[in-house]
PDB file of C-alpha atoms in Angstrom:
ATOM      1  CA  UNK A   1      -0.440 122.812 -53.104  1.00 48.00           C
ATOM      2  CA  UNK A   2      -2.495 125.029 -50.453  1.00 59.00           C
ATOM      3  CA  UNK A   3      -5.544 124.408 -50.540  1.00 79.00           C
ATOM      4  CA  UNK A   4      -7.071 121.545 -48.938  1.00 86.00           C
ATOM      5  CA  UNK A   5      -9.307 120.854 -51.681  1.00 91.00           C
ATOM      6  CA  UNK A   6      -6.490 120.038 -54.203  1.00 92.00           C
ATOM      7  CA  UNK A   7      -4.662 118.361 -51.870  1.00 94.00           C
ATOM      8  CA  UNK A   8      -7.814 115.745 -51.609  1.00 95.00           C
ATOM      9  CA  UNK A   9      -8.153 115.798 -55.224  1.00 95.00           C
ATOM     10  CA  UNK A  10      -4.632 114.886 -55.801  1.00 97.00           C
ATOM     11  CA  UNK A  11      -4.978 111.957 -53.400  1.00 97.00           C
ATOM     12  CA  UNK A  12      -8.459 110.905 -55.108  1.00 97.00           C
ATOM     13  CA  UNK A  13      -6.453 111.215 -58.350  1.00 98.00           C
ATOM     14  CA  UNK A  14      -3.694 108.763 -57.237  1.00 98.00           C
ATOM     15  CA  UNK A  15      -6.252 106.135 -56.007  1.00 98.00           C
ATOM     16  CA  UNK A  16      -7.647 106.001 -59.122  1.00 98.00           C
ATOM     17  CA  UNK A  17      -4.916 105.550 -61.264  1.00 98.00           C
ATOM     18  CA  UNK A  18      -3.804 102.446 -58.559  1.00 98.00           C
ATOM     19  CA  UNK A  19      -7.461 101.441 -58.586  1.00 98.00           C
ATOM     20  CA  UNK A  20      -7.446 101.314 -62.794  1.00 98.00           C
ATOM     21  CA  UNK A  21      -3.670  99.806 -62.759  1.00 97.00           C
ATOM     22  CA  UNK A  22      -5.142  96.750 -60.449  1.00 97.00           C
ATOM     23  CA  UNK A  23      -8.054  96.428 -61.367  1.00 96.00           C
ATOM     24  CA  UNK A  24      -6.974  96.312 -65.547  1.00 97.00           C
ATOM     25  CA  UNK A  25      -4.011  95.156 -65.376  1.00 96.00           C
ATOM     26  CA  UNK A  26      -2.333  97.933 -67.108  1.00 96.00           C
ATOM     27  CA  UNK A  27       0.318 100.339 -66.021  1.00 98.00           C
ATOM     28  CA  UNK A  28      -0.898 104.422 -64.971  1.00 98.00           C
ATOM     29  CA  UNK A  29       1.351 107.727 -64.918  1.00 98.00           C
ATOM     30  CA  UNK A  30       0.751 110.254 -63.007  1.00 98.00           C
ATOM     31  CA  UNK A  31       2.172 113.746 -64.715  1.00 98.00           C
ATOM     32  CA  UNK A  32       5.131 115.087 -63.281  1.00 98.00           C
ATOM     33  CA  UNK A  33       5.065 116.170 -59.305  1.00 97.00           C
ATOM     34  CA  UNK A  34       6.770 118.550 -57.798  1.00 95.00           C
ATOM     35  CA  UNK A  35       8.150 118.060 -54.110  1.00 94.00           C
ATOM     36  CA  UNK A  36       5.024 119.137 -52.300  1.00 93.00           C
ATOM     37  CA  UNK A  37       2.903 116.872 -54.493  1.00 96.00           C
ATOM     38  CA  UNK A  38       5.294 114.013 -53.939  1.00 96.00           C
ATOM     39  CA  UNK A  39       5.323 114.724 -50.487  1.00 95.00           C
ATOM     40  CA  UNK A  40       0.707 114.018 -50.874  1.00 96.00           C
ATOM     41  CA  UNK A  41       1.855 110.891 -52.302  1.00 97.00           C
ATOM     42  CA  UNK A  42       4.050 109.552 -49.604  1.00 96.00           C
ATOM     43  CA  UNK A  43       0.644 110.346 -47.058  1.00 94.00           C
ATOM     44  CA  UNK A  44      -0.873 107.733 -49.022  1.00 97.00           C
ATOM     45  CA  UNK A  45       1.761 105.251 -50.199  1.00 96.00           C
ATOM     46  CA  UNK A  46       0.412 102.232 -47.742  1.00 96.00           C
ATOM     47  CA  UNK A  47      -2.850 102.718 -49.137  1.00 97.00           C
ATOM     48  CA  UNK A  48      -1.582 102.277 -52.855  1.00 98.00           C
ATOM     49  CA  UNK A  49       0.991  99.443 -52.504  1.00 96.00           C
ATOM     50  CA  UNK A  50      -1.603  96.780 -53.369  1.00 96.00           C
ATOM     51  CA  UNK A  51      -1.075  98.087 -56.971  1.00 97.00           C
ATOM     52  CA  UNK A  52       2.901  98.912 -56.765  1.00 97.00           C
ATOM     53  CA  UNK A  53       4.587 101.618 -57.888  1.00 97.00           C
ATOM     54  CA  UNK A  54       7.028 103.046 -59.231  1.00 97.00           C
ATOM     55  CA  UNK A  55       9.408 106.917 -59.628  1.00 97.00           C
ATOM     56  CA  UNK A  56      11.098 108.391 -62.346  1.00 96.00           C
ATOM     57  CA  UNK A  57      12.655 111.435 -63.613  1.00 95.00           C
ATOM     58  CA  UNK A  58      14.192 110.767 -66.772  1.00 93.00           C
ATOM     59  CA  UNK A  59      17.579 110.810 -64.497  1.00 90.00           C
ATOM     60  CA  UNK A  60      18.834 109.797 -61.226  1.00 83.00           C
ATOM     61  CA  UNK A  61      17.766 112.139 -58.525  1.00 83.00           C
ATOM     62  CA  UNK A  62      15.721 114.387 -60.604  1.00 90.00           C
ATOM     63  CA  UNK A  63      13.283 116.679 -58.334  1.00 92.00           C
ATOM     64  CA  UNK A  64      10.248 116.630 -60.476  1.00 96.00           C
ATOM     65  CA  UNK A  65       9.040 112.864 -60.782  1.00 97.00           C
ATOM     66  CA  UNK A  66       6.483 110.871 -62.554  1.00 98.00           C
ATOM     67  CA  UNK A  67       4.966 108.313 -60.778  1.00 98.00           C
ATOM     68  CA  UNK A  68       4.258 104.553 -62.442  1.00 98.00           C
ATOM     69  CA  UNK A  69       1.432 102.360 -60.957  1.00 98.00           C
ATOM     70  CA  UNK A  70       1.534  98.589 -62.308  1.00 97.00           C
ATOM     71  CA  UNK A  71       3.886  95.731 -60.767  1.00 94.00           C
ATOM     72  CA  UNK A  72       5.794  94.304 -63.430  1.00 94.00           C
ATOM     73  CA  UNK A  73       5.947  90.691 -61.565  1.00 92.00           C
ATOM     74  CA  UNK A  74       1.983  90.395 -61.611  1.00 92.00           C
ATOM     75  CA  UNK A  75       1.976  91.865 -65.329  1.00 94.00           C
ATOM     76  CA  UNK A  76       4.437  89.650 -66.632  1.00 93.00           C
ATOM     77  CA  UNK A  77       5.827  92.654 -68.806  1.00 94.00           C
ATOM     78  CA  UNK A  78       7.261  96.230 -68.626  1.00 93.00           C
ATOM     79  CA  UNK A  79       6.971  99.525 -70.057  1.00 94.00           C
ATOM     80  CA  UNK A  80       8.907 102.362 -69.947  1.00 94.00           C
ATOM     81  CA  UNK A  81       8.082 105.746 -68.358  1.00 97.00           C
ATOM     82  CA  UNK A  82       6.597 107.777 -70.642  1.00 97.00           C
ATOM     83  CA  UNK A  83       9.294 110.521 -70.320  1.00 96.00           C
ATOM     84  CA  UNK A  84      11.524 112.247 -73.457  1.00 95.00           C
ATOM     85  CA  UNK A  85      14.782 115.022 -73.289  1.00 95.00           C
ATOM     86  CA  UNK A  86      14.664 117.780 -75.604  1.00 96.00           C
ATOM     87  CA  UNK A  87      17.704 119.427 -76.316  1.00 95.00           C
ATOM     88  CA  UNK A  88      17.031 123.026 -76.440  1.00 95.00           C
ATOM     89  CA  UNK A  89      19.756 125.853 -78.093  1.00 94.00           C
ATOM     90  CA  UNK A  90      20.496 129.166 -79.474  1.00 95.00           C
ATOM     91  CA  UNK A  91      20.581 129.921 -83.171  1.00 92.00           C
ATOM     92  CA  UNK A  92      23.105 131.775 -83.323  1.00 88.00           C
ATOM     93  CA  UNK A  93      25.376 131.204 -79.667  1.00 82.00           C
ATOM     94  CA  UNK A  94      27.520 134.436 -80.504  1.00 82.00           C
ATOM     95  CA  UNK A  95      24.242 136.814 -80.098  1.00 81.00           C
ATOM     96  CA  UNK A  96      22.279 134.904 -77.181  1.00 84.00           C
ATOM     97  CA  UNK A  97      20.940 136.403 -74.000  1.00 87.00           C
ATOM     98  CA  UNK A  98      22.424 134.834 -70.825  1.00 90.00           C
ATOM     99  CA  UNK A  99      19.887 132.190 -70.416  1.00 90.00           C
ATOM    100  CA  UNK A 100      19.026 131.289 -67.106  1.00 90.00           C
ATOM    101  CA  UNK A 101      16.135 127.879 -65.676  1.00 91.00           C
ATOM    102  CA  UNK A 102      13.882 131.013 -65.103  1.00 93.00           C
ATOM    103  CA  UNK A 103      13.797 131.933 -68.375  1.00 95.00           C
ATOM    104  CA  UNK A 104      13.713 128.563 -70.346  1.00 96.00           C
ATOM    105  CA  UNK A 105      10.436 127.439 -67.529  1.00 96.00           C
ATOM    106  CA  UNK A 106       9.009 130.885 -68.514  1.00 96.00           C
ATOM    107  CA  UNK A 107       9.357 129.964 -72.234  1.00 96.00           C
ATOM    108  CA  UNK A 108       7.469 126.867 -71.802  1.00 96.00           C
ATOM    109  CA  UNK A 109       4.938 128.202 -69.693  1.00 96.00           C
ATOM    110  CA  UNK A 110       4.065 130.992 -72.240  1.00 96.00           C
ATOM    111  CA  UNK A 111       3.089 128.197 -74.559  1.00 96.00           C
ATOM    112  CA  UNK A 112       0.265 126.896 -72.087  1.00 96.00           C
ATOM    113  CA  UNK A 113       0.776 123.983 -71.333  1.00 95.00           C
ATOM    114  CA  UNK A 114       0.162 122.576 -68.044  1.00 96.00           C
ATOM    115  CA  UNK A 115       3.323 122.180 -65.473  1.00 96.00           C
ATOM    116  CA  UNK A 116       2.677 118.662 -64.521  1.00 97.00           C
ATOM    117  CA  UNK A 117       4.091 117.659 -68.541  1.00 98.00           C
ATOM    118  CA  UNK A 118       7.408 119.213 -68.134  1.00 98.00           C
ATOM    119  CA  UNK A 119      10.028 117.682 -65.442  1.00 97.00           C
ATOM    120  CA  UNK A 120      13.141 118.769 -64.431  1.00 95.00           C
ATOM    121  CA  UNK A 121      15.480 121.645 -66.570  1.00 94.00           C
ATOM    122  CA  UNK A 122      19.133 121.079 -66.648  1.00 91.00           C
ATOM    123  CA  UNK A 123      21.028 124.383 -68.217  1.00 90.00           C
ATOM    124  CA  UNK A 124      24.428 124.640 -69.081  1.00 85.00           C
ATOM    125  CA  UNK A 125      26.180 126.876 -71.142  1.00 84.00           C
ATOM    126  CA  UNK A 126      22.725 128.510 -72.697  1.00 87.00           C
ATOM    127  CA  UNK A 127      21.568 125.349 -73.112  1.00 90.00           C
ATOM    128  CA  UNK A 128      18.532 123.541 -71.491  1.00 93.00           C
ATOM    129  CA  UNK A 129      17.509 120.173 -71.360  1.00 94.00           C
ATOM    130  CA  UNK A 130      14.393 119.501 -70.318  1.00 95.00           C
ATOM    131  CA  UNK A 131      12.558 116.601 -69.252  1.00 96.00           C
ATOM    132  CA  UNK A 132       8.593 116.425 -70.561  1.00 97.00           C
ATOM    133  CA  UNK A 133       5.918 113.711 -71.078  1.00 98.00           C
ATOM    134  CA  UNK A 134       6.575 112.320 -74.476  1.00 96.00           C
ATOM    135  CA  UNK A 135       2.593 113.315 -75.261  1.00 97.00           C
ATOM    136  CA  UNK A 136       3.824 117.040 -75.316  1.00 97.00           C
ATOM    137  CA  UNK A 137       7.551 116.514 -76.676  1.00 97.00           C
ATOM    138  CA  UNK A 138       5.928 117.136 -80.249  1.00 97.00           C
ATOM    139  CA  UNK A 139       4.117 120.503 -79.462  1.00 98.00           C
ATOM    140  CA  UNK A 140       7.218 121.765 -77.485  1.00 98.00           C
ATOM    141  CA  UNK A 141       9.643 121.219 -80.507  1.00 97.00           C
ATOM    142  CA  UNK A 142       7.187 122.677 -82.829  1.00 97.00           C
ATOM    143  CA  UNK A 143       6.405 125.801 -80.758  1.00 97.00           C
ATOM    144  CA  UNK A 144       9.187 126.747 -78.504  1.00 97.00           C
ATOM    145  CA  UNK A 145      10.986 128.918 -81.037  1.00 96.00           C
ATOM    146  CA  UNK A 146      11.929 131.941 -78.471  1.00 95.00           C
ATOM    147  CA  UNK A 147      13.375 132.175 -75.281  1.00 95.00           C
ATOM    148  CA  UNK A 148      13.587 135.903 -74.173  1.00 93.00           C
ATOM    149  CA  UNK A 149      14.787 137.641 -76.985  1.00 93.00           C
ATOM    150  CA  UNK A 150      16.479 134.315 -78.201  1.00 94.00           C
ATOM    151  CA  UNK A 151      15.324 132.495 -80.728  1.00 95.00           C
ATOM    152  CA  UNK A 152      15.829 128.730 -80.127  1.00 95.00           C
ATOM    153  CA  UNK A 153      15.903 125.094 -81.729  1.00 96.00           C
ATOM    154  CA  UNK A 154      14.139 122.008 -80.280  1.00 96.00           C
ATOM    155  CA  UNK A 155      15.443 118.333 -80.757  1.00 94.00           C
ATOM    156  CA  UNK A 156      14.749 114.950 -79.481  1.00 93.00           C
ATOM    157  CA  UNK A 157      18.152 114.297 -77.213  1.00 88.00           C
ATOM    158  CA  UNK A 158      19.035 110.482 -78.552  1.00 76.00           C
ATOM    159  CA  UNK A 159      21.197 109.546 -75.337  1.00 69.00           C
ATOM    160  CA  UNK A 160      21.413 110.180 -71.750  1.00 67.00           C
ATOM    161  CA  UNK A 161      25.392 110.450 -72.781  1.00 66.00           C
ATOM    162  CA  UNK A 162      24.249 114.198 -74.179  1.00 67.00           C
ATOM    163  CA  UNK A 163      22.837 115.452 -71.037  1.00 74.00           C
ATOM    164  CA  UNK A 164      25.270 117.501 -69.083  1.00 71.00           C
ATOM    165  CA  UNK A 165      25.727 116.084 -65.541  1.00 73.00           C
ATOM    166  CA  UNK A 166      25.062 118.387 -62.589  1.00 73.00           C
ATOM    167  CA  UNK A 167      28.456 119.529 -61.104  1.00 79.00           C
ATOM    168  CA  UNK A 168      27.953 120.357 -57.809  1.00 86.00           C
ATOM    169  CA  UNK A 169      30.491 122.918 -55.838  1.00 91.00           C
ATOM    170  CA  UNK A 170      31.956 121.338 -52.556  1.00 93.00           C
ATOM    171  CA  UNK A 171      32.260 122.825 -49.494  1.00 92.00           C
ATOM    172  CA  UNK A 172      34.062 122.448 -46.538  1.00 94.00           C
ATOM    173  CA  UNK A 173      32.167 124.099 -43.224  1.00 94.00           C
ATOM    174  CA  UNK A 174      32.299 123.745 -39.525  1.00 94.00           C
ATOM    175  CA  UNK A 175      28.845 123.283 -37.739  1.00 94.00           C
ATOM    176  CA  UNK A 176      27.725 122.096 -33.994  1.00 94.00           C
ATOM    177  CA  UNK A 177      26.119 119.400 -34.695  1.00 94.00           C
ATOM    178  CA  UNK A 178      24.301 117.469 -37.639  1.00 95.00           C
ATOM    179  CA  UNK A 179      20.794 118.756 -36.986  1.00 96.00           C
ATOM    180  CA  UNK A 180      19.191 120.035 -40.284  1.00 97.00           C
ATOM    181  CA  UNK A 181      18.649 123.597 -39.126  1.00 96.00           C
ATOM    182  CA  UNK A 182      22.344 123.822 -37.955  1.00 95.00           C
ATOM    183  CA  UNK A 183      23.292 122.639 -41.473  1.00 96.00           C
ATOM    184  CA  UNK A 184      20.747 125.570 -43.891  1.00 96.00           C
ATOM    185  CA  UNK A 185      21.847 128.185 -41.900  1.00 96.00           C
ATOM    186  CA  UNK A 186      25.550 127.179 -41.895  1.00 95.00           C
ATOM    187  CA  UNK A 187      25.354 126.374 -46.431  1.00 95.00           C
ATOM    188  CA  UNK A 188      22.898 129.384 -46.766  1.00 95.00           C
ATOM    189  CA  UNK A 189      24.127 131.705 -44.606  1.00 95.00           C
ATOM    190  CA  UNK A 190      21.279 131.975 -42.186  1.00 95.00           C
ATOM    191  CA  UNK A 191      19.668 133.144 -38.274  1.00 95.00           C
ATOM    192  CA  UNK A 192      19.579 129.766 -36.833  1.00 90.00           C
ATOM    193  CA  UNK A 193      15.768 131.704 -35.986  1.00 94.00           C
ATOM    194  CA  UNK A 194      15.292 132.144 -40.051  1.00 96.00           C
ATOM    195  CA  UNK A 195      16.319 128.456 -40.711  1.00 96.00           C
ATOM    196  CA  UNK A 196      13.896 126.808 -38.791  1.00 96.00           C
ATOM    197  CA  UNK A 197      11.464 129.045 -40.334  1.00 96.00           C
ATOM    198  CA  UNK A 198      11.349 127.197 -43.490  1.00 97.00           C
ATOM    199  CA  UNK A 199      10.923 124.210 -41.781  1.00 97.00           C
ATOM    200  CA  UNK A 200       7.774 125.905 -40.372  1.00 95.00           C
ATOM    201  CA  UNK A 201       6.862 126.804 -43.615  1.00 94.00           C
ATOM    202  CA  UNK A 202       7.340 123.542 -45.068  1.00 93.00           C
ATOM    203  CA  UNK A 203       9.838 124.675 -47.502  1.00 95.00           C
ATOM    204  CA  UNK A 204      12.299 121.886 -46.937  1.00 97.00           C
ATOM    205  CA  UNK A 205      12.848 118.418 -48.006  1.00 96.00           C
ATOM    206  CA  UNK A 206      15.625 115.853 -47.007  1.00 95.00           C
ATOM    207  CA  UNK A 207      15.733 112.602 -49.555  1.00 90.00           C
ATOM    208  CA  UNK A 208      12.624 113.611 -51.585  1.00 88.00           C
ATOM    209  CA  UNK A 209      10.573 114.008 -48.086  1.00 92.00           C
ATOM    210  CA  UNK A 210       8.837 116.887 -46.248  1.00 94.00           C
ATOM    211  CA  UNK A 211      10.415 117.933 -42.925  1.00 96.00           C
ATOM    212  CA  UNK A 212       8.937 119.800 -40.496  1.00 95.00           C
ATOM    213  CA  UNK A 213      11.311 118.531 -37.611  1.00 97.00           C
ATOM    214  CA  UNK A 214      14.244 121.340 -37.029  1.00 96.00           C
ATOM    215  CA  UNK A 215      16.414 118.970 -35.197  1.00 96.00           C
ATOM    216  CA  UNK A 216      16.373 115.939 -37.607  1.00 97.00           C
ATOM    217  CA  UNK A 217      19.878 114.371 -38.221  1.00 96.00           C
ATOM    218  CA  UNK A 218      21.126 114.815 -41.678  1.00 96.00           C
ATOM    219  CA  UNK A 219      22.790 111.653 -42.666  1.00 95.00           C
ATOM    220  CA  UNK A 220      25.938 111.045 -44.776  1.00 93.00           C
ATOM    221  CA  UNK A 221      24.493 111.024 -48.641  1.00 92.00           C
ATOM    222  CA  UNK A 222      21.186 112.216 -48.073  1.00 94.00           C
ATOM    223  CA  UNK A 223      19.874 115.164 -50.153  1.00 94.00           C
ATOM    224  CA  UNK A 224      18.527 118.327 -48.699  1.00 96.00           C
ATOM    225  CA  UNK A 225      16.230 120.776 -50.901  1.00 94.00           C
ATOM    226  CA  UNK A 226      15.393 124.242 -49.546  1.00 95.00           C
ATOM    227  CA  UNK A 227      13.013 125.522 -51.570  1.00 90.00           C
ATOM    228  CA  UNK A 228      14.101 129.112 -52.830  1.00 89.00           C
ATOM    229  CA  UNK A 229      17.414 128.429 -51.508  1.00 92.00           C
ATOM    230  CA  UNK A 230      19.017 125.395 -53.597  1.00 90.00           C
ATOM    231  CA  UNK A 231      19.776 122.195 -52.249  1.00 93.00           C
ATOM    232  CA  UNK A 232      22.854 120.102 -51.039  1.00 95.00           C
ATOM    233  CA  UNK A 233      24.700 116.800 -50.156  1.00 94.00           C
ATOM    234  CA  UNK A 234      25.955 115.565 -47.384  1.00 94.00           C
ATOM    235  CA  UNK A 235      29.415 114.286 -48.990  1.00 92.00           C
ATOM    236  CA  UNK A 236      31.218 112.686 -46.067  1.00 82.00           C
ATOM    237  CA  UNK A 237      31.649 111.375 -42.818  1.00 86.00           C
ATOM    238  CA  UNK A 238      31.832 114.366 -40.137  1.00 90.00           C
ATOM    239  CA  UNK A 239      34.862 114.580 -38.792  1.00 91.00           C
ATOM    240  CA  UNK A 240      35.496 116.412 -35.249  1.00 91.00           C
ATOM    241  CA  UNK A 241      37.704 119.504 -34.738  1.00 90.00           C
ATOM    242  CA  UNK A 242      39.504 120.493 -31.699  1.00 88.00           C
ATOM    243  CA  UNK A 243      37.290 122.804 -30.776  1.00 87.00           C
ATOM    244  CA  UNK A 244      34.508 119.642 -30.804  1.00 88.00           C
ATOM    245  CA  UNK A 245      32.482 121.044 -33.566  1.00 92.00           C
ATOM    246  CA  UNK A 246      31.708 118.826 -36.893  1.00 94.00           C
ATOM    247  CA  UNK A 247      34.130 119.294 -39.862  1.00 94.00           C
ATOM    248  CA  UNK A 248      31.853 118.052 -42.798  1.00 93.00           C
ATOM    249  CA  UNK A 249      32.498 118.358 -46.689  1.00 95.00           C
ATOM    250  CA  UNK A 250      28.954 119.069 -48.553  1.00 95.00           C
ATOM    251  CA  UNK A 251      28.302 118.863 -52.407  1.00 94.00           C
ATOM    252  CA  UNK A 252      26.282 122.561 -53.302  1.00 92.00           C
ATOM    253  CA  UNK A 253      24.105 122.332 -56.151  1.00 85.00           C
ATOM    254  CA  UNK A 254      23.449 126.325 -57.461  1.00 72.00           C
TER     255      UNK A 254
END
């Protein structure tokens, strides 16, 4: 999301799908967006709450979302999102290549099909789980057979009970204060100087939101994404040291 061009195009594309949603009383999905294209929608979200809306995942605080326009209460019904989990493992475990998010995204990508139909990848233990429009859900399980030199099988996860949970690692670190630049370098090792460079870059997000603003206070709970780098929880209050720094416990996603 570079070029101004798409960027307008995007925006075009999510008045029309709020302009069809009012207008026909129906509900509209947008594919899945990543955080720079759900940072486009926030730009316009006064502009499209005449036709409400709606964002999903497939799970709670998933990065890549789908957005539904449609309010339920003027409709008089719901629908779901159309969103599916496939369940995606070895053949044979004992002979599998360490599989990694890279490699499974890579997979999928080899197939050709467009990003905006696949959502989030959870991996655990060679396994991947991964979130998709349910109008490509077929193809996938039909095609994706290989994953490096892997070969792989595709099914229709039944339950969100079979999706692994993320288990984050938590920290414990000491930091001046609770401005957001103080915080990446402190969880990612950083130069205060190359910290606030991704903030100039527009490579980080705090609660599913651009921010551009180095010194913006990180609040207990709220989610920051680095891109390239991971992203983290706040977990806890801060708690001051003797020394009058902030002793603060943060939940590390890898």
């Amino acid at each position: 999301m570079q070029d101004g061009k798409e960027i307008q195009q995007l925006k075009n594309r999510f008045h029309d799908l709020a302009d069809k949603a009012f207008g026909q009383g129906c509900y509209t999905f947008t594919g899945f967006l990543g955080l720079a294209e759900q940072e486009v929608f926030w730009q316009e979200e006064n502009s499209l709450r005449y036709a409400g809306f709606s964002l999903n995942g497939g799970f709670e605080n998933a990065d890549r979302v789908v957005v539904r326009f449609g309010n339920p209460e003027e409709l008089g019904y719901e629908i779901p999102f159309p969103i599916v989990c496939i369940q995606v493992s070895p053949l044979a475990r004992k002979f599998a290549d360490y599989l990694s998010h890279r490699d499974f995204l890579g997979a999928l990508m080899n197939l050709g099909i467009e990003r905006s139909t696949v959502g989030d990848i959870k991996v655990k233990e060679n396994q991947a789980y991964l979130f998709c429009l349910d109008s490509i859900a077929e193809f996938i399980c039909a095609n994706l057979e290989q994953v490096k030199h892997t070969h792989v099988k595709c099914s229709l996860a039944q339950t969100l009970e079979q999706i692994p949970e993320e288990e984050p690692v938590r920290k414990g670190i000491h930091v001046p204060s609770l401005r957001a630049d103080a915080l990446l370098a402190r969880v990612y090792d950083l130069s205060r100087e190359k910290s606030q460079a991704l903030f100039r870059t527009g490579k980080v997000y705090i609660s599913g939101r651009l921010c551009e603003n180095p010194s913006r206070q990180v609040k207990c709970g709220e989610t920051v994404n680095a891109r390239g780098f991971g992203k983290f929880v706040l977990a806890g209050e801060p708690r001051e040291t003797k020394k009058g720094r902030l002793a603060l416990d943060i939940d590390l996603y890898l």
